[in-house]
Structure formats: C-alpha cells, structure tokens
Amino acid sequence: TAEVEGVPVAALERHAELAELAEEANWRYYVLDAPTVSDAEYDTWMRELRALEEAHPSLQTPDSPTQKVGAPISTDFTPVRHLRRLESLDNAFNDADLAAWQARAERLLERDPAPYLCELKIDGLAIALVYEKGRLVRAATRGDGRVGDDVTANVRTIANIPHRLEGDDVPDVLEVRGEIYLTVEGFVKLNEQLVAAGKPPFANPRNSAAGSLRQKDPRVTAQRDLKMICHGVGPWEGGTPPPATQSGIYERLRAFGLPVSDLFQVVGSLTEIGEFVENYRQHRHDTEYEIDGVVVKLDRIELQRQLGSTSRAPRWAIAFKYPPEEVNTKLIDIHVGV
Ligand code: NAD
C-alpha cells in the first residue's frame, strides 16, 4: 500500500477527514452553542482519531483535535488571556480505565496517590472568575484554554456568584474555576419558551447554559436562572496561603461565600471510588443539574503539582463518563408538543 513517511495514505486521509469533522463540530458546539451531531458520534470520531495517532504517532501534531481544548473563541466578545491555562479532562469509561489512571499516577509518583476526591461532573460550561482583593473583576469562558471570552457583565447577573468575597483573609488575587449551568427544570422551561416564540430549542442543558451566558445583552442572561458550582482554583496570591488539599480548598471557597457542592466525598481506595460512581449512576437524575459522570481528583495539591498535565488535561484528575442517554425524553416532549 502507498505510504507517506511510513504512514499509509489511507490512514493519512482518514485522519485528515476526521480532524476536519471534529473541528467543524467544535466550532458549532463551542462557538455557536448549536451542535449538529450527537456527543456519542463526536466521541466515536475522537476515539478513532486517537487510535490512528497511536498506530502512527507522526499524525499526533499539536494542532490535532486530540491535543486541544475547546475551540478558538468567536469575535463577539473581548478576548481574555487566562492567568493560567484552563484544561479539559481525560475520560474513563469503565473500571479498567479508572484502574489504569490510578496505576499511572502511582507509577509516576512512586507512592500511593490516595486519598481521592470524588465529585459530580456537571454538564455546563467552564468559567474562570478573577477576584482582586476580594472583588470580582473578571469572568471568562474557557475558550481554547489560553484565551476565553470576557463575559464579566453577564456573570455579574448570576445570583449565586458573589461580587465580593467574605472574610478577612481573602487573597490579593484569586482565580476560581467552576461550572456554570442551567437547572434541568430551567432548561426545559427555556426550550418551551423558545419553541413558543418560533425559535430553535437548545440541544442539551450544557448548550443552553453556554448560549444563555454568551449573550450580547446581559439583560437576557439575567433572565436565564444560571448558577455556578466551583471545582478548582488557578492562581492564589497573598492572604492566608491556600489549603494543601482540594477538599480543603473547597471548604475555604465556601467560607469566602462561593458556591461549592455538598456532594463531594474524599475516599481512600479504588473500590470506594467505584462505589461513588455506582451510587450516582443510580441517582443520576436526582440533582437539579444534568451530570454526565463523576470527576475523580487526587486530593493532595502537592501530588497534583508533581503529576502536572498533558497538552490538554491534568494527569491528576479523570472524568468517569456515564454512557450517553439515548434520548432526552423531556426534549422529545417539547418537540412533540410543537
Ligand atoms: P468534558 O466536558 O468531557 O470535560 C471537561 C470539563 O468538565 C472541564 O472543562 C470542566 O468545565 C467540566 N467539569 C464539570 N464538572 C467538573 C468537576 N467537578 N471538576 C472538574 N471539571 C468539571 O470535556 P470538554 O473538553 O469540555 O468537552 C468535550 C466533550 O464535549 C466531548 O466528549 C463531547 O461529548 C462534547 N462535544 C460535543 C460536540 C458535538 O458536536 N456534539 C463537539 C465538541 C464537544
């Protein structure tokens, strides 16, 4: 068979085709907030891309969709360079993937990486908030991880995001990361309103949250009932130094008046991680927001630092993804109601 620098032409062509499909989908999903393929289909393309790159490593160039986060931002908002890169997460789809992640961490660290913090993977969009001397000065979307959209005015309309942090030990500079979401109820209501107004409904709660946040007119955002939950921090300068664990950081953020979930749990073993994953698989629809899995993180910040990140995701965290649900019955109801 024909080859170019050791790579069969068929593999080269398939790689280029998939990369183009993924780039197009990324743009529709992240920039337009209106995907035209299902997440399941998109994930199959990405899996095939990764397999091709494993078989032919020269295909894994820095501009491959497998190496990147999100998509370049649109021109509708002012671009903001993040203080520190925002990342995606690697995925686990079964216990073996989870065990492989844990084993790699143990091998690289040359020690037991426990304890682990387990929390829910909220299906919203990532946000980075910058507080200077306790005052909210900027909010930006993840964008491509380095540069995001400035959505400060819109974020100021979100009720559970404080404009000022509480307490007398707030850092001089603090970047808080988290997820902005619309409740499932809010999503269904919004789609009903859009359909009644003859407008296209959003495909899922995540797109509806992204579309609601990235509005030119913050007054529209203000009507959308968005909420936030914190799931990390970036730079933390001055004031009392940050706690040494992820769970400790959450407690501190809570004391600052920031929204933190009550549903995280610190556990000591893979078995217990498995129990957490199973529990929320059963109770997937009991939360007010949509979840698409569980995120597991090393609790100790020092170990997180030692493991670092790949080009797109931290090695110290993993997303255990639940299988996508066939149909969103609530969405179907709306369509049927049209
Ligand atoms: P992701 O959604 O799989 O996970 C990373 C994100 O999870 C983080 O950026 C963070 O914002 C969020 N998150 C939620 N809860 C968290 C928690 N507790 N701790 C840490 N982070 C948490 O990855 P992604 O890069 O944002 O998106 C990739 C996925 O998006 C794909 O797997 C696919 O399902 C979907 N997608 C679909 C299309 C399409 O056309 N249908 C296109 C592009 C992407």
Coordinates of C-alpha atoms and ligand atoms in Angstrom, one line a residue, residues 25-26 29-30 35-39 42-43 69-70 87-89 91 119-127 142 178-179 206 231 250 292 295 297 312 319 321, ligand 1:
A25 CA -18.2 20.1 15.2
N26 CA -16.1 22.0 17.8
Y29 CA -20.7 23.2 19.6
Y30 CA -18.4 25.7 21.4
P35 CA -24.2 21.1 17.8
T36 CA -25.4 19.2 14.7
V37 CA -24.0 15.8 15.7
S38 CA -24.6 13.9 18.9
D39 CA -21.9 13.7 21.6
Y42 CA -18.4 13.1 18.2
D43 CA -16.8 10.8 20.8
V69 CA -9.1 22.1 24.4
G70 CA -12.4 23.6 23.2
E87 CA -7.9 22.4 30.8
S88 CA -10.2 19.6 29.8
L89 CA -10.3 16.2 31.4
N91 CA -12.1 10.2 30.3
E119 CA -17.4 14.8 42.8
L120 CA -20.1 15.1 40.1
K121 CA -19.3 16.1 36.6
I122 CA -21.7 18.9 35.9
D123 CA -22.7 19.3 32.3
G124 CA -22.3 23.0 32.0
L125 CA -19.6 25.3 30.8
A126 CA -16.3 26.1 32.4
I127 CA -15.8 29.6 33.8
R142 CA -12.5 28.5 28.8
G178 CA -16.1 26.2 38.1
E179 CA -19.1 25.2 36.0
R206 CA -24.9 22.4 28.5
H231 CA -14.5 22.9 41.1
Y250 CA -13.4 23.8 48.7
D292 CA -22.6 13.2 32.6
V295 CA -14.7 13.5 38.3
K297 CA -9.1 14.1 41.6
R312 CA -5.0 19.2 27.2
A319 CA -13.7 12.0 34.3
K321 CA -18.3 9.2 32.0
Ligands
NAD1 P1 -15.5 17.4 29.1 O1 -16.8 18.1 29.1 O2 -15.6 15.9 28.8 O3 -14.8 17.6 30.5 C1 -14.0 18.7 30.9 C2 -14.8 19.8 31.5 O4 -15.6 19.3 32.6 C3 -14.0 20.8 32.2 O5 -13.5 21.8 31.4 C4 -14.9 21.4 33.3 O6 -15.5 22.6 32.8 C5 -16.0 20.4 33.3 N1 -16.4 19.9 34.7 C6 -17.6 19.6 35.1 N2 -17.6 19.2 36.4 C7 -16.3 19.3 36.8 C8 -15.7 19.0 38.0 N3 -16.4 18.5 39.1 N4 -14.4 19.1 38.1 C9 -13.7 19.5 37.0 N5 -14.2 19.8 35.8 C10 -15.5 19.7 35.7 O7 -14.6 18.0 28.1 P2 -14.7 19.2 27.1 O8 -13.3 19.3 26.5 O9 -15.3 20.3 27.8 O10 -15.7 18.7 26.0 C11 -15.5 17.5 25.3 C12 -16.9 16.8 25.2 O11 -17.8 17.8 24.6 C13 -16.9 15.7 24.2 O12 -16.6 14.5 24.8 C14 -18.3 15.7 23.6 O13 -19.1 15.0 24.5 C15 -18.7 17.1 23.7 N6 -18.6 17.8 22.4 C16 -19.6 17.5 21.5 C17 -19.5 18.1 20.3 C18 -20.7 17.8 19.3 O14 -20.6 18.3 18.2 N7 -21.7 17.1 19.8 C19 -18.5 18.9 19.9 C20 -17.5 19.1 20.8 C21 -17.5 18.6 22.0

